[in-house]
Amino acid sequence: VSNAPTLHEKLNRPSQLVKLAGAHDVMGARLAAAAGFEGVWASSLEIATSHGVPDSNLLTWRQLHAVAAEIARSVAAPVVADCQTGFGGPEIVREVALAYEGAGIAAICLEDGADPPRNSLLPGQQAVAPCGEFAKKVAAAASVRKRLLVLARVQSLVAGHSQQVAQARAHAYVAAGADAIVIHSRSPDPDQVIEFIAAWDRDTPLVLIPTTYHSLTVAQMLATGKVGMVIYANHGLRAAIAGMKRVFCQILDEGTSHGVESWIAGLPEAFALQSPRPA
Ligand code: SPV
Ligand code: MG
């Protein structure tokens, strides 16, 4: 039996943050863990993009589950799976929670956006589901889990609703059994989440995804004493896009692959990522 702190214990440490990086496959998850990230976010945006489809419900929950499960099998770090709006009502969410827990996934994240799900960072209006309806999904997941953590994600600020509405929803989801509240924002500066954090008066830890408000530092999050986890949700994907574009263009421009050898990873590094066991 391991003495290592569980994700639940890590989330509730007052003096540290659990830092997660987004991934869409085992390779990205292993690179994140090797760099020092303590967990992996199985991002719907990353997985959808890697399949070349919109981050909506073009992929089935079983496809998203298969990717998260493969990462969990192959990486020792805990996996937090992006389960979007839960893929259905409370009866479906119950089955989904059992399936994720059964695959060794540490936590699922359910968001209160309206169906069909739509990526938060896509320009345009966002809508939310009724609070009571979503709270039932959180309660359904919490009622069947053993060790699985249930993260409830509040989309109110993304949808342009008030801080008061966002707080009320977060309170409802804590009452329904959420282990942490993901307060999402797509504001270009951190003021919106800082205001939410300042008003937060529960012990339940908060989770941030600072993609658009990227000036916010880990030290600032820690100083609030209320943020237990930060998710850098899509930086691996975007770095891969930038790196692949650069290598492909350089080869064609130069008429040889000689020049790219000085900066791309060598094959030993690729072979080192092929371990069939958790690494
Ligand atoms: C994801 O990474 O798929 C997320 C975070 O859900 S966001 O893209 O900001 O919606
Ligand atoms: Mg997502």
PDB file of C-alpha atoms and ligand atoms in Angstrom:
ATOM      1  CA  VAL A   1       0.000   0.000   0.000  1.00  0.00           C
ATOM      2  CA  SER A   2       1.440   3.339  -1.049  1.00  0.00           C
ATOM      3  CA  ASN A   3       1.978   6.135   1.456  1.00  0.00           C
ATOM      4  CA  ALA A   4       1.928   8.706  -1.341  1.00  0.00           C
ATOM      5  CA  PRO A   5      -0.742  11.359  -0.787  1.00  0.00           C
ATOM      6  CA  THR A   6      -3.922  10.792  -2.745  1.00  0.00           C
ATOM      7  CA  LEU A   7      -5.199  13.388  -5.188  1.00  0.00           C
ATOM      8  CA  HIS A   8      -7.835  14.260  -2.589  1.00  0.00           C
ATOM      9  CA  GLU A   9      -5.139  14.939   0.021  1.00  0.00           C
ATOM     10  CA  LYS A  10      -3.067  16.938  -2.450  1.00  0.00           C
ATOM     11  CA  LEU A  11      -6.064  19.037  -3.473  1.00  0.00           C
ATOM     12  CA  ASN A  12      -6.657  19.999   0.131  1.00  0.00           C
ATOM     13  CA  ARG A  13      -3.065  20.969   1.046  1.00  0.00           C
ATOM     14  CA  PRO A  14      -3.200  24.629   1.998  1.00  0.00           C
ATOM     15  CA  SER A  15       0.386  25.403   1.030  1.00  0.00           C
ATOM     16  CA  GLN A  16       0.672  23.687  -2.343  1.00  0.00           C
ATOM     17  CA  LEU A  17      -1.079  23.483  -5.676  1.00  0.00           C
ATOM     18  CA  VAL A  18      -1.601  20.363  -7.769  1.00  0.00           C
ATOM     19  CA  LYS A  19      -0.408  21.319 -11.243  1.00  0.00           C
ATOM     20  CA  LEU A  20      -1.948  19.478 -14.198  1.00  0.00           C
ATOM     21  CA  ALA A  21      -1.144  19.616 -17.902  1.00  0.00           C
ATOM     22  CA  GLY A  22      -3.594  18.743 -20.651  1.00  0.00           C
ATOM     23  CA  ALA A  23      -2.915  15.751 -22.886  1.00  0.00           C
ATOM     24  CA  HIS A  24      -4.637  13.792 -25.627  1.00  0.00           C
ATOM     25  CA  ASP A  25      -2.439  10.726 -25.658  1.00  0.00           C
ATOM     26  CA  VAL A  26       0.053   8.737 -23.607  1.00  0.00           C
ATOM     27  CA  MET A  27       3.062  10.504 -25.105  1.00  0.00           C
ATOM     28  CA  GLY A  28       1.870  13.960 -24.080  1.00  0.00           C
ATOM     29  CA  ALA A  29       0.897  12.691 -20.636  1.00  0.00           C
ATOM     30  CA  ARG A  30       4.338  11.119 -20.137  1.00  0.00           C
ATOM     31  CA  LEU A  31       6.127  14.293 -21.224  1.00  0.00           C
ATOM     32  CA  ALA A  32       3.993  16.335 -18.791  1.00  0.00           C
ATOM     33  CA  ALA A  33       4.720  13.950 -15.918  1.00  0.00           C
ATOM     34  CA  ALA A  34       8.437  13.852 -16.759  1.00  0.00           C
ATOM     35  CA  ALA A  35       8.537  17.655 -16.661  1.00  0.00           C
ATOM     36  CA  GLY A  36       7.122  17.563 -13.133  1.00  0.00           C
ATOM     37  CA  PHE A  37       3.372  17.992 -13.555  1.00  0.00           C
ATOM     38  CA  GLU A  38       1.600  16.053 -10.807  1.00  0.00           C
ATOM     39  CA  GLY A  39      -1.361  15.029 -12.894  1.00  0.00           C
ATOM     40  CA  VAL A  40      -2.839  14.880 -16.375  1.00  0.00           C
ATOM     41  CA  TRP A  41      -5.974  16.581 -17.665  1.00  0.00           C
ATOM     42  CA  ALA A  42      -7.585  14.393 -20.350  1.00  0.00           C
ATOM     43  CA  SER A  43      -8.825  17.466 -22.206  1.00  0.00           C
ATOM     44  CA  SER A  44     -11.840  17.254 -24.506  1.00  0.00           C
ATOM     45  CA  LEU A  45     -10.363  20.123 -26.536  1.00  0.00           C
ATOM     46  CA  GLU A  46      -7.055  18.290 -26.988  1.00  0.00           C
ATOM     47  CA  ILE A  47      -8.676  14.950 -27.773  1.00  0.00           C
ATOM     48  CA  ALA A  48     -11.160  16.470 -30.238  1.00  0.00           C
ATOM     49  CA  THR A  49      -8.445  18.473 -32.006  1.00  0.00           C
ATOM     50  CA  SER A  50      -6.214  15.406 -32.270  1.00  0.00           C
ATOM     51  CA  HIS A  51      -9.142  13.641 -33.990  1.00  0.00           C
ATOM     52  CA  GLY A  52      -9.757  16.644 -36.263  1.00  0.00           C
ATOM     53  CA  VAL A  53     -13.303  17.286 -35.044  1.00  0.00           C
ATOM     54  CA  PRO A  54     -14.962  20.121 -33.072  1.00  0.00           C
ATOM     55  CA  ASP A  55     -14.889  19.962 -29.248  1.00  0.00           C
ATOM     56  CA  SER A  56     -18.609  19.296 -28.968  1.00  0.00           C
ATOM     57  CA  ASN A  57     -20.131  15.829 -28.962  1.00  0.00           C
ATOM     58  CA  LEU A  58     -18.688  14.542 -32.224  1.00  0.00           C
ATOM     59  CA  LEU A  59     -16.672  12.033 -30.224  1.00  0.00           C
ATOM     60  CA  THR A  60     -18.705   9.649 -28.077  1.00  0.00           C
ATOM     61  CA  TRP A  61     -18.126   9.363 -24.354  1.00  0.00           C
ATOM     62  CA  ARG A  62     -16.629   5.953 -24.988  1.00  0.00           C
ATOM     63  CA  GLN A  63     -13.993   7.473 -27.273  1.00  0.00           C
ATOM     64  CA  LEU A  64     -13.075  10.086 -24.651  1.00  0.00           C
ATOM     65  CA  HIS A  65     -13.092   7.389 -21.974  1.00  0.00           C
ATOM     66  CA  ALA A  66     -10.792   5.164 -24.045  1.00  0.00           C
ATOM     67  CA  VAL A  67      -8.176   7.913 -24.339  1.00  0.00           C
ATOM     68  CA  ALA A  68      -8.336   8.774 -20.613  1.00  0.00           C
ATOM     69  CA  ALA A  69      -8.173   5.083 -19.670  1.00  0.00           C
ATOM     70  CA  GLU A  70      -5.136   4.485 -21.878  1.00  0.00           C
ATOM     71  CA  ILE A  71      -3.358   7.432 -20.265  1.00  0.00           C
ATOM     72  CA  ALA A  72      -4.285   6.188 -16.761  1.00  0.00           C
ATOM     73  CA  ARG A  73      -2.917   2.720 -17.633  1.00  0.00           C
ATOM     74  CA  SER A  74       0.352   4.154 -18.898  1.00  0.00           C
ATOM     75  CA  VAL A  75       1.218   7.011 -16.543  1.00  0.00           C
ATOM     76  CA  ALA A  76       1.590   6.857 -12.757  1.00  0.00           C
ATOM     77  CA  ALA A  77       0.347  10.430 -12.288  1.00  0.00           C
ATOM     78  CA  PRO A  78      -3.378  10.804 -11.549  1.00  0.00           C
ATOM     79  CA  VAL A  79      -5.685  11.538 -14.478  1.00  0.00           C
ATOM     80  CA  VAL A  80      -8.500  14.065 -14.255  1.00  0.00           C
ATOM     81  CA  ALA A  81     -10.931  13.352 -17.086  1.00  0.00           C
ATOM     82  CA  ASP A  82     -12.862  16.125 -18.803  1.00  0.00           C
ATOM     83  CA  CYS A  83     -16.372  14.644 -18.963  1.00  0.00           C
ATOM     84  CA  GLN A  84     -17.960  17.764 -20.460  1.00  0.00           C
ATOM     85  CA  THR A  85     -21.625  17.957 -19.406  1.00  0.00           C
ATOM     86  CA  GLY A  86     -21.709  14.315 -18.323  1.00  0.00           C
ATOM     87  CA  PHE A  87     -22.927  12.861 -21.643  1.00  0.00           C
ATOM     88  CA  GLY A  88     -26.576  12.705 -20.508  1.00  0.00           C
ATOM     89  CA  GLY A  89     -28.830  12.905 -17.464  1.00  0.00           C
ATOM     90  CA  PRO A  90     -28.149  11.564 -13.953  1.00  0.00           C
ATOM     91  CA  GLU A  91     -28.689   7.904 -14.961  1.00  0.00           C
ATOM     92  CA  ILE A  92     -26.032   8.215 -17.688  1.00  0.00           C
ATOM     93  CA  VAL A  93     -23.686  10.175 -15.404  1.00  0.00           C
ATOM     94  CA  ARG A  94     -23.857   7.359 -12.847  1.00  0.00           C
ATOM     95  CA  GLU A  95     -22.684   4.824 -15.444  1.00  0.00           C
ATOM     96  CA  VAL A  96     -20.033   7.216 -16.736  1.00  0.00           C
ATOM     97  CA  ALA A  97     -18.639   7.757 -13.210  1.00  0.00           C
ATOM     98  CA  LEU A  98     -18.476   4.001 -12.626  1.00  0.00           C
ATOM     99  CA  ALA A  99     -16.706   3.466 -15.951  1.00  0.00           C
ATOM    100  CA  TYR A 100     -14.103   6.150 -15.249  1.00  0.00           C
ATOM    101  CA  GLU A 101     -13.480   4.890 -11.727  1.00  0.00           C
ATOM    102  CA  GLY A 102     -13.223   1.339 -13.079  1.00  0.00           C
ATOM    103  CA  ALA A 103     -10.482   2.468 -15.477  1.00  0.00           C
ATOM    104  CA  GLY A 104      -8.348   3.828 -12.642  1.00  0.00           C
ATOM    105  CA  ILE A 105      -9.049   7.469 -13.380  1.00  0.00           C
ATOM    106  CA  ALA A 106      -8.610   9.674 -10.291  1.00  0.00           C
ATOM    107  CA  ALA A 107     -11.255  12.316 -10.978  1.00  0.00           C
ATOM    108  CA  ILE A 108     -13.928  13.373 -13.421  1.00  0.00           C
ATOM    109  CA  CYS A 109     -14.892  16.939 -14.191  1.00  0.00           C
ATOM    110  CA  LEU A 110     -18.508  17.744 -15.054  1.00  0.00           C
ATOM    111  CA  GLU A 111     -19.414  21.212 -16.365  1.00  0.00           C
ATOM    112  CA  ASP A 112     -22.779  22.973 -16.091  1.00  0.00           C
ATOM    113  CA  GLY A 113     -22.894  24.259 -19.675  1.00  0.00           C
ATOM    114  CA  ALA A 114     -25.950  23.693 -21.852  1.00  0.00           C
ATOM    115  CA  ASP A 115     -26.090  20.749 -24.258  1.00  0.00           C
ATOM    116  CA  PRO A 116     -24.685  20.137 -26.765  1.00  0.00           C
ATOM    117  CA  PRO A 117     -21.336  21.003 -25.172  1.00  0.00           C
ATOM    118  CA  ARG A 118     -19.355  23.750 -26.848  1.00  0.00           C
ATOM    119  CA  ASN A 119     -15.762  24.650 -26.060  1.00  0.00           C
ATOM    120  CA  SER A 120     -15.608  27.580 -23.624  1.00  0.00           C
ATOM    121  CA  LEU A 121     -12.922  29.382 -25.579  1.00  0.00           C
ATOM    122  CA  LEU A 122     -14.826  29.439 -28.895  1.00  0.00           C
ATOM    123  CA  PRO A 123     -15.993  32.985 -29.608  1.00  0.00           C
ATOM    124  CA  GLY A 124     -19.736  33.489 -29.217  1.00  0.00           C
ATOM    125  CA  GLN A 125     -22.412  33.262 -26.566  1.00  0.00           C
ATOM    126  CA  GLN A 126     -22.320  30.358 -24.108  1.00  0.00           C
ATOM    127  CA  ALA A 127     -25.366  28.976 -22.343  1.00  0.00           C
ATOM    128  CA  VAL A 128     -25.709  27.079 -19.065  1.00  0.00           C
ATOM    129  CA  ALA A 129     -27.990  24.266 -17.913  1.00  0.00           C
ATOM    130  CA  PRO A 130     -30.469  24.867 -15.070  1.00  0.00           C
ATOM    131  CA  CYS A 131     -28.590  24.746 -11.749  1.00  0.00           C
ATOM    132  CA  GLY A 132     -30.873  22.143 -10.138  1.00  0.00           C
ATOM    133  CA  GLU A 133     -30.639  19.852 -13.159  1.00  0.00           C
ATOM    134  CA  PHE A 134     -26.841  19.951 -13.121  1.00  0.00           C
ATOM    135  CA  ALA A 135     -26.660  19.487  -9.336  1.00  0.00           C
ATOM    136  CA  LYS A 136     -28.501  16.179  -9.835  1.00  0.00           C
ATOM    137  CA  LYS A 137     -25.728  15.008 -12.164  1.00  0.00           C
ATOM    138  CA  VAL A 138     -23.075  15.893  -9.573  1.00  0.00           C
ATOM    139  CA  ALA A 139     -25.075  14.033  -6.918  1.00  0.00           C
ATOM    140  CA  ALA A 140     -25.461  11.023  -9.231  1.00  0.00           C
ATOM    141  CA  ALA A 141     -21.695  10.776  -9.768  1.00  0.00           C
ATOM    142  CA  ALA A 142     -20.972  11.328  -6.056  1.00  0.00           C
ATOM    143  CA  SER A 143     -23.476   8.632  -5.063  1.00  0.00           C
ATOM    144  CA  VAL A 144     -21.715   5.801  -6.926  1.00  0.00           C
ATOM    145  CA  ARG A 145     -18.036   6.671  -6.572  1.00  0.00           C
ATOM    146  CA  LYS A 146     -15.699   5.041  -4.102  1.00  0.00           C
ATOM    147  CA  ARG A 147     -12.402   6.909  -4.514  1.00  0.00           C
ATOM    148  CA  LEU A 148     -13.159   8.857  -7.695  1.00  0.00           C
ATOM    149  CA  LEU A 149     -13.218  12.624  -7.128  1.00  0.00           C
ATOM    150  CA  VAL A 150     -16.021  14.638  -8.683  1.00  0.00           C
ATOM    151  CA  LEU A 151     -15.071  18.126  -9.856  1.00  0.00           C
ATOM    152  CA  ALA A 152     -17.977  20.447 -10.692  1.00  0.00           C
ATOM    153  CA  ARG A 153     -17.240  23.187 -13.182  1.00  0.00           C
ATOM    154  CA  VAL A 154     -19.148  26.464 -13.059  1.00  0.00           C
ATOM    155  CA  GLN A 155     -19.595  28.067 -16.489  1.00  0.00           C
ATOM    156  CA  SER A 156     -21.551  31.125 -15.286  1.00  0.00           C
ATOM    157  CA  LEU A 157     -18.715  33.612 -15.791  1.00  0.00           C
ATOM    158  CA  VAL A 158     -18.003  32.216 -19.267  1.00  0.00           C
ATOM    159  CA  ALA A 159     -21.717  32.697 -20.078  1.00  0.00           C
ATOM    160  CA  GLY A 160     -21.578  36.338 -18.910  1.00  0.00           C
ATOM    161  CA  HIS A 161     -23.579  35.842 -15.706  1.00  0.00           C
ATOM    162  CA  SER A 162     -22.903  37.604 -12.411  1.00  0.00           C
ATOM    163  CA  GLN A 163     -20.456  36.679  -9.665  1.00  0.00           C
ATOM    164  CA  GLN A 164     -23.451  36.122  -7.352  1.00  0.00           C
ATOM    165  CA  VAL A 165     -24.950  33.558  -9.723  1.00  0.00           C
ATOM    166  CA  ALA A 166     -21.579  31.809 -10.030  1.00  0.00           C
ATOM    167  CA  GLN A 167     -21.216  31.627  -6.226  1.00  0.00           C
ATOM    168  CA  ALA A 168     -24.767  30.299  -5.792  1.00  0.00           C
ATOM    169  CA  ARG A 169     -24.149  27.563  -8.354  1.00  0.00           C
ATOM    170  CA  ALA A 170     -20.854  26.591  -6.742  1.00  0.00           C
ATOM    171  CA  HIS A 171     -22.592  26.356  -3.350  1.00  0.00           C
ATOM    172  CA  ALA A 172     -25.273  24.104  -4.852  1.00  0.00           C
ATOM    173  CA  TYR A 173     -22.679  21.787  -6.376  1.00  0.00           C
ATOM    174  CA  VAL A 174     -20.756  21.523  -3.077  1.00  0.00           C
ATOM    175  CA  ALA A 175     -24.038  20.594  -1.387  1.00  0.00           C
ATOM    176  CA  ALA A 176     -24.563  17.947  -4.102  1.00  0.00           C
ATOM    177  CA  GLY A 177     -21.204  16.318  -3.265  1.00  0.00           C
ATOM    178  CA  ALA A 178     -18.563  18.015  -5.424  1.00  0.00           C
ATOM    179  CA  ASP A 179     -15.007  17.568  -4.119  1.00  0.00           C
ATOM    180  CA  ALA A 180     -13.763  20.730  -5.839  1.00  0.00           C
ATOM    181  CA  ILE A 181     -15.187  23.600  -7.847  1.00  0.00           C
ATOM    182  CA  VAL A 182     -13.648  24.506 -11.182  1.00  0.00           C
ATOM    183  CA  ILE A 183     -14.407  28.173 -11.655  1.00  0.00           C
ATOM    184  CA  HIS A 184     -13.925  28.823 -15.345  1.00  0.00           C
ATOM    185  CA  SER A 185     -13.309  32.146 -17.047  1.00  0.00           C
ATOM    186  CA  ARG A 186     -12.250  33.226 -20.499  1.00  0.00           C
ATOM    187  CA  SER A 187     -11.478  36.773 -19.467  1.00  0.00           C
ATOM    188  CA  PRO A 188      -8.120  38.029 -20.760  1.00  0.00           C
ATOM    189  CA  ASP A 189      -7.156  39.156 -17.265  1.00  0.00           C
ATOM    190  CA  PRO A 190      -7.448  37.384 -13.892  1.00  0.00           C
ATOM    191  CA  ASP A 191      -9.730  39.943 -12.177  1.00  0.00           C
ATOM    192  CA  GLN A 192     -12.853  37.836 -12.736  1.00  0.00           C
ATOM    193  CA  VAL A 193     -11.506  34.729 -11.023  1.00  0.00           C
ATOM    194  CA  ILE A 194      -9.755  36.793  -8.337  1.00  0.00           C
ATOM    195  CA  GLU A 195     -13.127  38.337  -7.444  1.00  0.00           C
ATOM    196  CA  PHE A 196     -14.731  34.884  -7.279  1.00  0.00           C
ATOM    197  CA  ILE A 197     -11.922  33.516  -5.109  1.00  0.00           C
ATOM    198  CA  ALA A 198     -12.128  36.495  -2.712  1.00  0.00           C
ATOM    199  CA  ALA A 199     -15.839  35.825  -2.135  1.00  0.00           C
ATOM    200  CA  TRP A 200     -15.431  32.032  -1.775  1.00  0.00           C
ATOM    201  CA  ASP A 201     -16.178  31.126   1.845  1.00  0.00           C
ATOM    202  CA  ARG A 202     -16.302  27.300   1.717  1.00  0.00           C
ATOM    203  CA  ASP A 203     -13.541  24.823   2.575  1.00  0.00           C
ATOM    204  CA  THR A 204     -13.968  23.070  -0.783  1.00  0.00           C
ATOM    205  CA  PRO A 205     -10.891  23.789  -2.929  1.00  0.00           C
ATOM    206  CA  LEU A 206     -11.094  25.764  -6.162  1.00  0.00           C
ATOM    207  CA  VAL A 207      -9.568  24.762  -9.495  1.00  0.00           C
ATOM    208  CA  LEU A 208      -8.422  27.243 -12.168  1.00  0.00           C
ATOM    209  CA  ILE A 209      -7.806  26.821 -15.915  1.00  0.00           C
ATOM    210  CA  PRO A 210      -5.837  29.977 -16.719  1.00  0.00           C
ATOM    211  CA  THR A 211      -5.712  29.673 -20.509  1.00  0.00           C
ATOM    212  CA  THR A 212      -6.846  33.211 -21.383  1.00  0.00           C
ATOM    213  CA  TYR A 213      -5.801  34.981 -18.163  1.00  0.00           C
ATOM    214  CA  HIS A 214      -2.276  33.610 -18.423  1.00  0.00           C
ATOM    215  CA  SER A 215      -0.612  36.431 -16.481  1.00  0.00           C
ATOM    216  CA  LEU A 216      -1.812  34.781 -13.232  1.00  0.00           C
ATOM    217  CA  THR A 217       1.092  33.022 -11.506  1.00  0.00           C
ATOM    218  CA  VAL A 218       1.216  29.928  -9.337  1.00  0.00           C
ATOM    219  CA  ALA A 219       2.483  32.124  -6.476  1.00  0.00           C
ATOM    220  CA  GLN A 220      -0.594  34.365  -6.784  1.00  0.00           C
ATOM    221  CA  MET A 221      -2.937  31.367  -6.820  1.00  0.00           C
ATOM    222  CA  LEU A 222      -1.209  29.906  -3.756  1.00  0.00           C
ATOM    223  CA  ALA A 223      -1.384  33.213  -1.911  1.00  0.00           C
ATOM    224  CA  THR A 224      -5.203  33.043  -1.970  1.00  0.00           C
ATOM    225  CA  GLY A 225      -5.103  29.879   0.167  1.00  0.00           C
ATOM    226  CA  LYS A 226      -8.206  28.632  -1.677  1.00  0.00           C
ATOM    227  CA  VAL A 227      -6.913  27.234  -4.980  1.00  0.00           C
ATOM    228  CA  GLY A 228      -6.006  23.539  -4.790  1.00  0.00           C
ATOM    229  CA  MET A 229      -5.335  22.798  -8.458  1.00  0.00           C
ATOM    230  CA  VAL A 230      -4.342  24.558 -11.648  1.00  0.00           C
ATOM    231  CA  ILE A 231      -4.838  23.055 -15.093  1.00  0.00           C
ATOM    232  CA  TYR A 232      -2.699  24.146 -18.059  1.00  0.00           C
ATOM    233  CA  ALA A 233      -5.259  22.606 -20.347  1.00  0.00           C
ATOM    234  CA  ASN A 234      -3.984  22.781 -23.918  1.00  0.00           C
ATOM    235  CA  HIS A 235      -0.378  23.956 -23.957  1.00  0.00           C
ATOM    236  CA  GLY A 236       1.051  20.593 -25.019  1.00  0.00           C
ATOM    237  CA  LEU A 237      -1.331  20.470 -27.962  1.00  0.00           C
ATOM    238  CA  ARG A 238      -0.531  24.011 -29.043  1.00  0.00           C
ATOM    239  CA  ALA A 239       3.207  23.417 -28.695  1.00  0.00           C
ATOM    240  CA  ALA A 240       2.849  20.291 -30.847  1.00  0.00           C
ATOM    241  CA  ILE A 241       0.988  22.279 -33.524  1.00  0.00           C
ATOM    242  CA  ALA A 242       3.691  24.968 -33.524  1.00  0.00           C
ATOM    243  CA  GLY A 243       6.516  22.395 -33.589  1.00  0.00           C
ATOM    244  CA  MET A 244       4.997  20.294 -36.373  1.00  0.00           C
ATOM    245  CA  LYS A 245       4.250  23.329 -38.531  1.00  0.00           C
ATOM    246  CA  ARG A 246       7.817  24.509 -38.106  1.00  0.00           C
ATOM    247  CA  VAL A 247       9.448  21.172 -38.979  1.00  0.00           C
ATOM    248  CA  PHE A 248       7.255  20.472 -42.009  1.00  0.00           C
ATOM    249  CA  CYS A 249       7.739  23.959 -43.468  1.00  0.00           C
ATOM    250  CA  GLN A 250      11.496  23.925 -42.840  1.00  0.00           C
ATOM    251  CA  ILE A 251      11.959  20.570 -44.644  1.00  0.00           C
ATOM    252  CA  LEU A 252      10.068  21.767 -47.713  1.00  0.00           C
ATOM    253  CA  ASP A 253      11.700  25.214 -47.698  1.00  0.00           C
ATOM    254  CA  GLU A 254      15.220  23.808 -47.455  1.00  0.00           C
ATOM    255  CA  GLY A 255      14.679  20.790 -49.693  1.00  0.00           C
ATOM    256  CA  THR A 256      16.285  18.544 -47.069  1.00  0.00           C
ATOM    257  CA  SER A 257      15.638  17.408 -43.504  1.00  0.00           C
ATOM    258  CA  HIS A 258      19.292  18.107 -42.600  1.00  0.00           C
ATOM    259  CA  GLY A 259      18.552  21.461 -40.909  1.00  0.00           C
ATOM    260  CA  VAL A 260      15.783  20.254 -38.632  1.00  0.00           C
ATOM    261  CA  GLU A 261      18.010  17.615 -37.024  1.00  0.00           C
ATOM    262  CA  SER A 262      19.620  20.313 -34.871  1.00  0.00           C
ATOM    263  CA  TRP A 263      16.402  21.072 -32.984  1.00  0.00           C
ATOM    264  CA  ILE A 264      13.943  18.161 -33.184  1.00  0.00           C
ATOM    265  CA  ALA A 265      13.992  15.328 -30.617  1.00  0.00           C
ATOM    266  CA  GLY A 266      16.300  12.453 -31.459  1.00  0.00           C
ATOM    267  CA  LEU A 267      15.005   8.948 -31.943  1.00  0.00           C
ATOM    268  CA  PRO A 268      16.423   7.745 -28.568  1.00  0.00           C
ATOM    269  CA  GLU A 269      13.984  10.163 -26.936  1.00  0.00           C
ATOM    270  CA  ALA A 270      11.122   8.639 -28.914  1.00  0.00           C
ATOM    271  CA  PHE A 271      12.218   5.117 -27.966  1.00  0.00           C
ATOM    272  CA  ALA A 272      12.402   6.174 -24.308  1.00  0.00           C
ATOM    273  CA  LEU A 273       8.700   7.106 -24.463  1.00  0.00           C
ATOM    274  CA  GLN A 274       7.714   3.581 -25.521  1.00  0.00           C
ATOM    275  CA  SER A 275       7.660   1.872 -22.130  1.00  0.00           C
ATOM    276  CA  PRO A 276       4.681  -0.494 -21.974  1.00  0.00           C
ATOM    277  CA  ARG A 277       4.302   0.154 -18.219  1.00  0.00           C
ATOM    278  CA  PRO A 278       3.424   3.224 -16.169  1.00  0.00           C
ATOM    279  CA  ALA A 279       6.219   5.758 -16.214  1.00  0.00           C
TER     280      ALA A 279
HETATM  281  C1  SPV B   1     -10.717  21.387 -22.228  1.00  0.00           C
HETATM  282  O1  SPV B   1      -9.481  21.434 -22.119  1.00  0.00           O
HETATM  283  O2  SPV B   1     -11.305  20.653 -23.010  1.00  0.00           O
HETATM  284  C2  SPV B   1     -11.547  22.233 -21.364  1.00  0.00           C
HETATM  285  C3  SPV B   1     -11.021  23.530 -20.885  1.00  0.00           C
HETATM  286  O3  SPV B   1     -12.683  21.868 -21.127  1.00  0.00           O
HETATM  287  S1  SPV B   1     -11.549  24.743 -22.024  1.00  0.00           S
HETATM  288  O4  SPV B   1     -10.956  24.455 -23.302  1.00  0.00           O
HETATM  289  O5  SPV B   1     -11.140  26.038 -21.496  1.00  0.00           O
HETATM  290  O6  SPV B   1     -13.026  24.691 -22.115  1.00  0.00           O
HETATM  291 MG    MG B   2     -13.400  20.342 -22.416  1.00  0.00          MG
END
